[in-house]
Amino acid sequence: MTMTKKRVVITGLGVVSPVGSGTEKFWNALTGSVTGVGKLTRLPNALYPRDLAAEIKDFDDLPEALDEELAPYGQAVAYAVAASRMALSDAGFADGLADGNDCGVLIGTTMGNQDLVEQVINRYDLNESSVLGEEQGRGLANFGASLLSTVVANRFGCQGGALTFVNACAAGNYAVGTGFARIRSGQESMTLVGGADPFSRACYTIFHRLNASSATDCRPFDQNREGMVVGEGAAMLVLEEYEHAVARGAHIYAEVTGYALTCDAYHATAPHPEGRGAVAAMQRALHVAGLEPEDIDYVSAHGTGTAANDQSEAVAMHRVFGERLATLPVSSIKSSLGHCMGAASAFEAVACALGLYHQIAPPTINTTDIDSAFPIKLDVIPGQARPMPMRHAISNAFAFGGNIATVVFSRVAPANP
Amino acid sequence: MMELAIANSRYTLAAETSSAALLPGLVEKRALLQAPLADYDSERRLGRKIRFLSDATRLFGGTAVALLDDERLKAMVSASPERIGVYTCEETINLRDDYQFDLCVKVHGPDEASPLLAPNTLANVVGSHFASNTGITGPNCTIAAGQSGGMHALQSAMHGLMEQAIDCALVGGVEVSSDYHRATFAVQREVAAVHAVVAAGPADKVVFFPPRIRMKKDAGALDVARAVKAEAEARFGGAALDAVIVACGSKLLDTDTLCTAMSQYGVTNSVLPGEHVYGYGESCGALLALGLASEILQGGDAAPVRPLILGTQDTPLRRLGIVSLDEQGQYSALVMERRA
């Protein structure tokens, strides 16, 4: 059986991020080495000794903040709607999509609508002897994570299928990769993909209790790294079949050329120490893209800044790229954005698209000394963005449960004048 | 577009012991489907370290591990675990875990929340734990799409098979209930269903095609009828179906309108509301309908469900459609047949 293989390009981008909302602000902040990490304001600092967070600061400036139709839903829905609006407008669909379109919606998330649970508990001051009544139950009616994608689909008239991947911190790449698969196979001509996650007490506490959070910034791959910083937000991309995009004169940022999904099958929260699933994902994604490791010019790392993840990821990258890894630029934008959960790899997809388009790789900030325990010393593009020739980039995302998603992006040569 | 087949299936519902077949006694058990299960892993398939596992993890895991009793599947997992994919649909399985974790933080402070319970707040713990338990290292997807979840899980699995990234997809779903669910949602079914899906080969008597999934805010019976008509045309050259099973959404669909429209389109005038057979739930409907249809086409005794068919009840059943509609306006259709 022969599978149709259409080309898939990125024609629209939208972000609601801790360094600013809107693609221009986002990219300027990343390449300007701006941090979105600050002191925690959403929870009592006294309860959390490591009280840094990457919070969204400008959502109130967006029209979605005052949209009464979004009020019953969780914050991630509002973030996803805002980022989707921006992405569709960027792609030339500010007035919505025509009836009869086949545009699917795929959104990845970790916590989904967990903030609704927190709201109900807080609003009714519930304790362990409280019985949930009808009123409290109504407050939880929109808990289902499917609403992240279906609300977006209905808001913008997307008539292909809509689903939410709840694959934790890799979910954004799950959405990008699956969107690529759907267009590549001919199932759809356009797919709106990305990730969204709210800030929640539960999420912040999970990483606090796992001793995974840092007291002093996120410094991926650093000898003295202490952990991650919890963030929030949404990033959305419009993926489109190449001929469809060219025919309507769409602006093209980059191309999605490969992806892979694997599983460590190892532990509920820790990565496989030798990066078993990560190696398989990178190798498979390269195979799908028709590329070899030496074709990659930039790696967007998962790079959370935890001891376990960065060690495992360094080992995995070394197994795939070999000694060349010493000169292959690798950066983690989580150093700027914090770890935005299901939105994280969607932010990284946006950064890869913009990096390939502008031929600039974003930096890893805060990192000064590479961990000497790594099999090889990494070039993490420390401190400052780097203009550089970039043909192909690979982006890794690893999640609790060992769920792994890797995506390959490639530059699309500018059309001849 | 590829033809798919079910190599084997496993279900846990109503009774606590999992079973490979759905039809026998299902109609009689329907009233029990809404009752909570007393033991989510009664066969102890997951070993002894289950104290911190969520209800959904135990229910799905026990059922899926039982599926791997199948010698062919066991051999596939043993030989090439990276070529087995796990595609799980759910919607609110972590509601109780999320609520209890956050309540503990609020009442007692963050340092009292157990890190051992943290993974249960994430829905992907179900598929991931099963993978860890069995060593399956292929794609591991957890999908939330409401009542369209089962169809989406099938469609995602199709891509893995079509791309030849995997040789077998374990496509399943799980639903659990709790006091928090009962305070919030009308449905209370507890069930796990898993199908081992492969690319159909010459020996497969019953085959099905990947679903067509669409979305429209005010979608209704006419949209569903057009979708199944399009599938019947695409797969069977316009030949009629013998019946259509409404996997989920029978409360949303005007079944009279659906019957009339499908009859006018020449699709069929026989509709079986699947939820009258296996009850109402939140994500597993399409997977239960697929199992039901597969067993009927394999020659299973359809007598218990025939009285529930609206329209012509005594047609020999060789080609079936499965449709669904959810509250968000997402609708889908797939068709399947017993090969001549």
Short mmCIF file of C-alpha atoms in Angstrom, two decimals, chain B residues 98-296:
data_model
loop_
_atom_site.label_atom_id
_atom_site.label_comp_id
_atom_site.label_asym_id
_atom_site.label_seq_id
_atom_site.Cartn_x
_atom_site.Cartn_y
_atom_site.Cartn_z
CA ASP B 98 -6.98 16.11 40.73
CA TYR B 99 -9.61 17.17 43.24
CA GLN B 100 -8.16 15.20 46.16
CA PHE B 101 -4.59 16.27 45.44
CA ASP B 102 -5.50 19.95 45.25
CA LEU B 103 -7.79 19.75 48.28
CA CYS B 104 -4.93 18.29 50.32
CA VAL B 105 -2.68 21.15 49.24
CA LYS B 106 -5.26 23.74 50.16
CA VAL B 107 -6.23 22.27 53.52
CA HIS B 108 -2.89 20.89 54.76
CA GLY B 109 -0.32 22.76 52.71
CA PRO B 110 1.84 21.72 49.77
CA ASP B 111 4.30 19.69 51.84
CA GLU B 112 1.54 17.25 52.83
CA ALA B 113 0.56 16.33 49.26
CA SER B 114 1.94 12.92 48.38
CA PRO B 115 4.36 12.86 45.45
CA LEU B 116 3.35 9.23 44.92
CA LEU B 117 -0.13 10.42 43.96
CA ALA B 118 1.13 13.18 41.67
CA PRO B 119 1.22 11.07 38.48
CA ASN B 120 -2.45 10.20 38.94
CA THR B 121 -3.37 13.82 38.34
CA LEU B 122 -2.27 13.37 34.71
CA ALA B 123 -4.48 11.41 32.34
CA ASN B 124 -1.54 9.90 30.44
CA VAL B 125 -0.60 7.83 33.48
CA VAL B 126 -3.01 5.14 32.26
CA GLY B 127 -1.32 4.38 28.96
CA SER B 128 2.15 5.02 30.35
CA HIS B 129 1.77 2.64 33.27
CA PHE B 130 0.53 -0.06 30.94
CA ALA B 131 3.60 0.52 28.76
CA SER B 132 5.93 0.29 31.75
CA ASN B 133 4.20 -2.87 32.91
CA THR B 134 4.57 -4.58 29.53
CA GLY B 135 7.71 -2.99 28.08
CA ILE B 136 5.86 -1.54 25.09
CA THR B 137 7.97 1.32 23.72
CA GLY B 138 6.05 2.40 20.62
CA PRO B 139 3.83 5.50 20.34
CA ASN B 140 1.80 6.12 23.49
CA CYS B 141 -1.08 8.57 22.92
CA THR B 142 -3.74 9.66 25.36
CA ILE B 143 -6.63 11.40 23.69
CA ALA B 144 -9.40 13.52 25.17
CA ALA B 145 -12.17 14.13 22.65
CA GLY B 146 -15.31 13.48 24.63
CA GLN B 147 -17.64 11.00 23.03
CA SER B 148 -15.60 11.21 19.82
CA GLY B 149 -12.53 9.90 21.67
CA GLY B 150 -12.83 6.34 20.44
CA MET B 151 -13.03 7.40 16.81
CA HIS B 152 -10.02 9.68 17.22
CA ALA B 153 -8.02 6.93 18.90
CA LEU B 154 -8.76 4.69 15.90
CA GLN B 155 -7.78 7.42 13.47
CA SER B 156 -4.51 8.16 15.28
CA ALA B 157 -3.71 4.45 15.33
CA MET B 158 -4.36 4.30 11.61
CA HIS B 159 -1.61 6.85 10.99
CA GLY B 160 0.89 4.78 12.95
CA LEU B 161 -0.01 1.68 10.95
CA MET B 162 -0.12 3.52 7.63
CA GLU B 163 3.29 5.07 8.22
CA GLN B 164 4.59 1.60 9.15
CA ALA B 165 5.85 2.99 12.44
CA ILE B 166 3.97 0.18 14.18
CA ASP B 167 2.63 -3.29 13.34
CA CYS B 168 -0.14 -3.36 15.91
CA ALA B 169 -2.13 -0.66 17.67
CA LEU B 170 -3.71 -1.31 21.05
CA VAL B 171 -6.67 1.05 20.81
CA GLY B 172 -8.59 1.43 24.01
CA GLY B 173 -10.52 3.60 26.36
CA VAL B 174 -11.44 3.83 30.01
CA GLU B 175 -14.21 5.47 31.99
CA VAL B 176 -14.43 5.65 35.78
CA SER B 177 -16.79 7.33 38.18
CA SER B 178 -16.57 8.81 41.69
CA ASP B 179 -18.55 11.06 44.01
CA TYR B 180 -17.06 14.01 42.13
CA HIS B 181 -18.20 12.63 38.79
CA ARG B 182 -21.67 11.94 40.16
CA ALA B 183 -21.97 15.51 41.43
CA THR B 184 -20.97 16.87 38.03
CA PHE B 185 -21.96 14.60 35.18
CA ALA B 186 -25.07 12.64 34.30
CA VAL B 187 -23.30 9.49 33.13
CA GLN B 188 -21.62 7.08 35.52
CA ARG B 189 -20.52 4.10 33.45
CA GLU B 190 -17.29 2.36 34.40
CA VAL B 191 -15.68 0.42 31.60
CA ALA B 192 -12.42 -0.42 29.89
CA ALA B 193 -12.25 -1.64 26.30
CA VAL B 194 -9.16 -2.45 24.26
CA HIS B 195 -8.84 -3.68 20.68
CA ALA B 196 -5.63 -4.92 19.05
CA VAL B 197 -5.87 -3.35 15.60
CA VAL B 198 -3.71 -4.41 12.67
CA ALA B 199 -3.60 -3.81 8.94
CA ALA B 200 -6.06 -6.31 7.48
CA GLY B 201 -4.59 -9.33 5.77
CA PRO B 202 -6.11 -11.87 3.36
CA ALA B 203 -7.09 -14.14 6.26
CA ASP B 204 -9.15 -11.49 8.04
CA LYS B 205 -12.87 -12.14 7.55
CA VAL B 206 -14.05 -8.86 9.07
CA VAL B 207 -12.43 -5.57 8.10
CA PHE B 208 -13.15 -1.93 8.82
CA PHE B 209 -11.98 1.40 7.46
CA PRO B 210 -10.61 4.38 9.38
CA PRO B 211 -13.30 6.79 10.52
CA ARG B 212 -14.26 10.05 8.88
CA ILE B 213 -14.46 12.71 11.60
CA ARG B 214 -15.94 16.18 11.07
CA MET B 215 -17.15 19.04 13.18
CA LYS B 216 -19.94 21.61 12.97
CA LYS B 217 -21.45 23.50 15.86
CA ASP B 218 -25.07 22.54 15.14
CA ALA B 219 -24.40 19.18 13.52
CA GLY B 220 -27.35 16.80 13.50
CA ALA B 221 -28.85 13.73 11.91
CA LEU B 222 -28.50 14.96 8.33
CA ASP B 223 -24.78 15.60 8.77
CA VAL B 224 -24.31 12.15 10.25
CA ALA B 225 -26.33 10.56 7.45
CA ARG B 226 -24.26 12.35 4.82
CA ALA B 227 -21.04 11.25 6.51
CA VAL B 228 -21.96 7.57 6.56
CA LYS B 229 -23.23 7.83 3.01
CA ALA B 230 -19.88 9.27 1.96
CA GLU B 231 -18.05 6.44 3.70
CA ALA B 232 -20.28 3.77 2.11
CA GLU B 233 -19.65 5.33 -1.30
CA ALA B 234 -15.92 5.61 -0.78
CA ARG B 235 -15.43 2.08 0.56
CA PHE B 236 -18.19 0.02 -1.02
CA GLY B 237 -18.86 1.93 -4.21
CA GLY B 238 -22.20 3.14 -2.92
CA ALA B 239 -23.50 -0.29 -1.94
CA ALA B 240 -26.00 -0.20 0.87
CA LEU B 241 -25.23 -1.04 4.46
CA ASP B 242 -27.31 -3.56 6.35
CA ALA B 243 -27.52 -1.45 9.51
CA VAL B 244 -25.91 1.47 11.25
CA ILE B 245 -24.99 1.46 14.92
CA VAL B 246 -25.17 4.82 16.68
CA ALA B 247 -22.12 4.48 18.93
CA CYS B 248 -22.94 7.53 21.01
CA GLY B 249 -25.10 10.59 20.75
CA SER B 250 -28.43 8.81 20.41
CA LYS B 251 -29.88 11.38 22.82
CA LEU B 252 -28.63 14.17 20.57
CA LEU B 253 -29.68 12.59 17.30
CA ASP B 254 -33.21 12.52 16.08
CA THR B 255 -33.11 8.85 15.14
CA ASP B 256 -36.27 9.12 13.04
CA THR B 257 -34.62 11.83 10.98
CA LEU B 258 -31.45 9.75 10.79
CA CYS B 259 -33.36 6.67 9.62
CA THR B 260 -35.30 8.67 7.05
CA ALA B 261 -32.22 10.43 5.70
CA MET B 262 -30.16 7.28 5.44
CA SER B 263 -33.04 5.51 3.77
CA GLN B 264 -33.38 8.34 1.24
CA TYR B 265 -29.62 8.21 0.61
CA GLY B 266 -29.90 4.48 -0.01
CA VAL B 267 -27.61 3.70 2.90
CA THR B 268 -29.90 1.66 5.15
CA ASN B 269 -33.15 1.91 7.07
CA SER B 270 -31.95 -0.06 10.09
CA VAL B 271 -30.49 1.81 13.06
CA LEU B 272 -29.30 0.30 16.31
CA PRO B 273 -28.82 2.86 19.10
CA GLY B 274 -25.73 1.32 20.68
CA GLU B 275 -26.31 3.08 23.97
CA HIS B 276 -29.48 1.01 24.37
CA VAL B 277 -27.15 -2.00 24.43
CA TYR B 278 -24.10 -0.84 26.45
CA GLY B 279 -25.39 2.26 28.19
CA TYR B 280 -24.30 5.91 28.14
CA GLY B 281 -20.76 7.02 28.83
CA GLU B 282 -18.19 9.65 28.00
CA SER B 283 -15.55 8.27 25.61
CA CYS B 284 -15.71 4.50 24.97
CA GLY B 285 -18.88 4.34 22.90
CA ALA B 286 -17.22 3.98 19.51
CA LEU B 287 -14.91 1.24 20.79
CA LEU B 288 -17.84 -0.68 22.27
CA ALA B 289 -19.78 -0.26 19.02
CA LEU B 290 -16.78 -1.48 17.05
CA GLY B 291 -16.57 -4.57 19.25
CA LEU B 292 -20.29 -5.18 19.00
CA ALA B 293 -20.26 -4.82 15.21
CA SER B 294 -17.19 -6.99 14.86
CA GLU B 295 -18.73 -9.82 16.87
CA ILE B 296 -21.95 -9.64 14.88
#
